Amino acid sequence: MTTLAEILLNSKLKFFNNVIRQELDHFPISPKLIQEIDDVYTLDFLDPSFKDLEKIKQPTPYMIVEMMEEWVAVSNLDDYLYDNYPKDWSAIQDIIFFNLRDELLNAHHIFHQESKSEDDYGLNEMAFYF
């Protein structure tokens, strides 16, 4: 079964190419920032931070924000942003959080749809015959 972190990694290209780069273009930042975000958007950091989301059927917004804060802290992205972009670090983090929240909710939905279809033991197929 695919983990939630693996689902997030599969959507990584869309997340970075379509969303993050476009929104961060408004800031006088270096391409190094995009690379830094890309470097911490890996299984090593995503899996421990968002593993609990696999067990929760209906996460609250507070839970998701808390998990994102853990990911940023564990990966030291927060320190990097604060040290290298002192004027804009909060706005940059908000952009990352806003977009990552959407990716997390999509990944959560996909994860639970996959597990639901694996757990029905073929009952949906059986219902077709009756």
mmCIF file of C-alpha atoms in Angstrom:
data_model
loop_
_atom_site.group_PDB
_atom_site.id
_atom_site.type_symbol
_atom_site.label_atom_id
_atom_site.label_comp_id
_atom_site.label_asym_id
_atom_site.label_seq_id
_atom_site.Cartn_x
_atom_site.Cartn_y
_atom_site.Cartn_z
ATOM 1 C CA MET A 1 0.000 0.000 0.000
ATOM 2 C CA THR A 2 1.209 3.473 -0.843
ATOM 3 C CA THR A 3 1.963 5.734 2.116
ATOM 4 C CA LEU A 4 0.720 9.271 2.426
ATOM 5 C CA ALA A 5 4.290 10.577 2.108
ATOM 6 C CA GLU A 6 4.722 8.660 -1.158
ATOM 7 C CA ILE A 7 1.511 10.194 -2.492
ATOM 8 C CA LEU A 8 2.876 13.637 -1.575
ATOM 9 C CA LEU A 9 6.106 12.872 -3.413
ATOM 10 C CA ASN A 10 4.167 11.805 -6.497
ATOM 11 C CA SER A 11 2.506 15.213 -6.602
ATOM 12 C CA LYS A 12 5.815 16.994 -6.004
ATOM 13 C CA LEU A 13 6.326 18.130 -9.595
ATOM 14 C CA LYS A 14 2.888 19.711 -9.723
ATOM 15 C CA PHE A 15 3.382 21.259 -6.304
ATOM 16 C CA PHE A 16 6.714 22.856 -7.180
ATOM 17 C CA ASN A 17 6.384 23.662 -10.857
ATOM 18 C CA ASN A 18 2.853 24.974 -10.916
ATOM 19 C CA VAL A 19 2.367 26.510 -7.519
ATOM 20 C CA ILE A 20 5.385 27.286 -5.377
ATOM 21 C CA ARG A 21 7.577 28.758 -8.114
ATOM 22 C CA GLN A 22 4.790 30.965 -9.418
ATOM 23 C CA GLU A 23 3.834 32.294 -6.023
ATOM 24 C CA LEU A 24 7.386 32.842 -4.833
ATOM 25 C CA ASP A 25 8.200 34.822 -7.976
ATOM 26 C CA HIS A 26 6.728 37.852 -6.201
ATOM 27 C CA PHE A 27 9.646 37.876 -3.763
ATOM 28 C CA PRO A 28 13.227 38.885 -4.476
ATOM 29 C CA ILE A 29 14.490 35.411 -3.745
ATOM 30 C CA SER A 30 17.148 33.211 -5.177
ATOM 31 C CA PRO A 31 16.561 29.899 -6.931
ATOM 32 C CA LYS A 32 18.386 28.441 -3.935
ATOM 33 C CA LEU A 33 15.176 28.821 -1.921
ATOM 34 C CA ILE A 34 13.254 26.619 -4.347
ATOM 35 C CA GLN A 35 16.090 24.095 -4.188
ATOM 36 C CA GLU A 36 16.070 24.197 -0.382
ATOM 37 C CA ILE A 37 12.324 23.500 -0.274
ATOM 38 C CA ASP A 38 12.808 20.734 -2.825
ATOM 39 C CA ASP A 39 15.588 19.195 -0.715
ATOM 40 C CA VAL A 40 13.408 18.878 2.385
ATOM 41 C CA TYR A 41 10.345 17.648 0.463
ATOM 42 C CA THR A 42 11.586 14.053 0.735
ATOM 43 C CA LEU A 43 10.431 10.836 2.359
ATOM 44 C CA ASP A 44 13.004 11.323 5.127
ATOM 45 C CA PHE A 45 11.198 14.430 6.344
ATOM 46 C CA LEU A 46 7.640 13.924 5.059
ATOM 47 C CA ASP A 47 7.071 10.430 6.413
ATOM 48 C CA PRO A 48 7.771 11.102 10.112
ATOM 49 C CA SER A 49 5.921 14.410 10.042
ATOM 50 C CA PHE A 50 2.730 13.217 8.344
ATOM 51 C CA LYS A 51 2.577 9.504 9.264
ATOM 52 C CA ASP A 52 -0.148 10.090 11.869
ATOM 53 C CA LEU A 53 -2.405 11.558 9.190
ATOM 54 C CA GLU A 54 -2.788 8.034 7.791
ATOM 55 C CA LYS A 55 -4.636 6.940 10.947
ATOM 56 C CA ILE A 56 -6.968 9.940 11.110
ATOM 57 C CA LYS A 57 -10.107 9.808 8.996
ATOM 58 C CA GLN A 58 -11.147 13.451 9.446
ATOM 59 C CA PRO A 59 -8.241 15.689 10.419
ATOM 60 C CA THR A 60 -8.935 19.112 11.812
ATOM 61 C CA PRO A 61 -7.213 22.158 10.316
ATOM 62 C CA TYR A 62 -5.324 22.540 13.592
ATOM 63 C CA MET A 63 -3.848 19.027 13.257
ATOM 64 C CA ILE A 64 -2.670 19.696 9.741
ATOM 65 C CA VAL A 65 -1.028 22.996 10.694
ATOM 66 C CA GLU A 66 0.677 21.289 13.626
ATOM 67 C CA MET A 67 2.038 18.556 11.337
ATOM 68 C CA MET A 68 3.281 21.123 8.817
ATOM 69 C CA GLU A 69 5.014 23.029 11.602
ATOM 70 C CA GLU A 70 6.671 19.788 12.686
ATOM 71 C CA TRP A 71 7.857 19.148 9.107
ATOM 72 C CA VAL A 72 9.322 22.655 8.838
ATOM 73 C CA ALA A 73 11.041 22.291 12.222
ATOM 74 C CA VAL A 74 12.373 18.754 11.651
ATOM 75 C CA SER A 75 13.756 19.713 8.251
ATOM 76 C CA ASN A 76 15.207 23.003 9.607
ATOM 77 C CA LEU A 77 13.444 24.862 6.828
ATOM 78 C CA ASP A 78 12.197 27.387 9.376
ATOM 79 C CA ASP A 79 15.752 28.255 10.431
ATOM 80 C CA TYR A 80 16.852 28.484 6.813
ATOM 81 C CA LEU A 81 14.020 30.871 5.946
ATOM 82 C CA TYR A 82 14.582 33.023 9.019
ATOM 83 C CA ASP A 83 18.351 33.238 8.501
ATOM 84 C CA ASN A 84 18.322 33.863 4.749
ATOM 85 C CA TYR A 85 15.100 35.820 4.216
ATOM 86 C CA PRO A 86 14.625 37.831 7.423
ATOM 87 C CA LYS A 87 12.147 40.296 5.902
ATOM 88 C CA ASP A 88 10.029 37.769 4.025
ATOM 89 C CA TRP A 89 10.385 34.499 5.946
ATOM 90 C CA SER A 90 6.876 34.596 7.405
ATOM 91 C CA ALA A 91 5.199 35.317 4.062
ATOM 92 C CA ILE A 92 7.255 32.607 2.350
ATOM 93 C CA GLN A 93 6.310 30.118 5.051
ATOM 94 C CA ASP A 94 2.642 31.085 4.670
ATOM 95 C CA ILE A 95 2.816 30.377 0.934
ATOM 96 C CA ILE A 96 4.407 26.994 1.594
ATOM 97 C CA PHE A 97 1.836 26.149 4.289
ATOM 98 C CA PHE A 98 -1.155 27.286 2.257
ATOM 99 C CA ASN A 99 -0.168 25.176 -0.730
ATOM 100 C CA LEU A 100 1.106 22.222 1.273
ATOM 101 C CA ARG A 101 -2.182 22.105 3.165
ATOM 102 C CA ASP A 102 -4.024 21.569 -0.110
ATOM 103 C CA GLU A 103 -1.541 18.877 -1.141
ATOM 104 C CA LEU A 104 -1.935 17.177 2.243
ATOM 105 C CA LEU A 105 -5.712 17.165 2.020
ATOM 106 C CA ASN A 106 -5.548 15.709 -1.496
ATOM 107 C CA ALA A 107 -3.014 13.077 -0.417
ATOM 108 C CA HIS A 108 -5.119 12.249 2.649
ATOM 109 C CA HIS A 109 -8.198 11.753 0.468
ATOM 110 C CA ILE A 110 -6.293 9.581 -2.028
ATOM 111 C CA PHE A 111 -4.739 7.521 0.781
ATOM 112 C CA HIS A 112 -8.065 6.803 2.442
ATOM 113 C CA GLN A 113 -9.782 6.047 -0.867
ATOM 114 C CA GLU A 114 -7.050 3.486 -1.638
ATOM 115 C CA SER A 115 -7.302 1.893 1.798
ATOM 116 C CA LYS A 116 -11.097 1.860 1.585
ATOM 117 C CA SER A 117 -11.035 0.010 -1.732
ATOM 118 C CA GLU A 118 -8.504 -2.489 -0.355
ATOM 119 C CA ASP A 119 -10.558 -3.120 2.788
ATOM 120 C CA ASP A 120 -13.916 -3.839 1.187
ATOM 121 C CA TYR A 121 -12.890 -7.454 0.383
ATOM 122 C CA GLY A 122 -14.544 -7.321 -2.995
ATOM 123 C CA LEU A 123 -17.994 -6.538 -1.612
ATOM 124 C CA ASN A 124 -18.555 -3.847 -4.220
ATOM 125 C CA GLU A 125 -17.895 -6.338 -6.991
ATOM 126 C CA MET A 126 -20.233 -8.879 -5.371
ATOM 127 C CA ALA A 127 -23.024 -6.327 -5.130
ATOM 128 C CA PHE A 128 -22.820 -5.897 -8.892
ATOM 129 C CA TYR A 129 -24.042 -9.458 -9.428
ATOM 130 C CA PHE A 130 -27.146 -9.212 -7.224
#
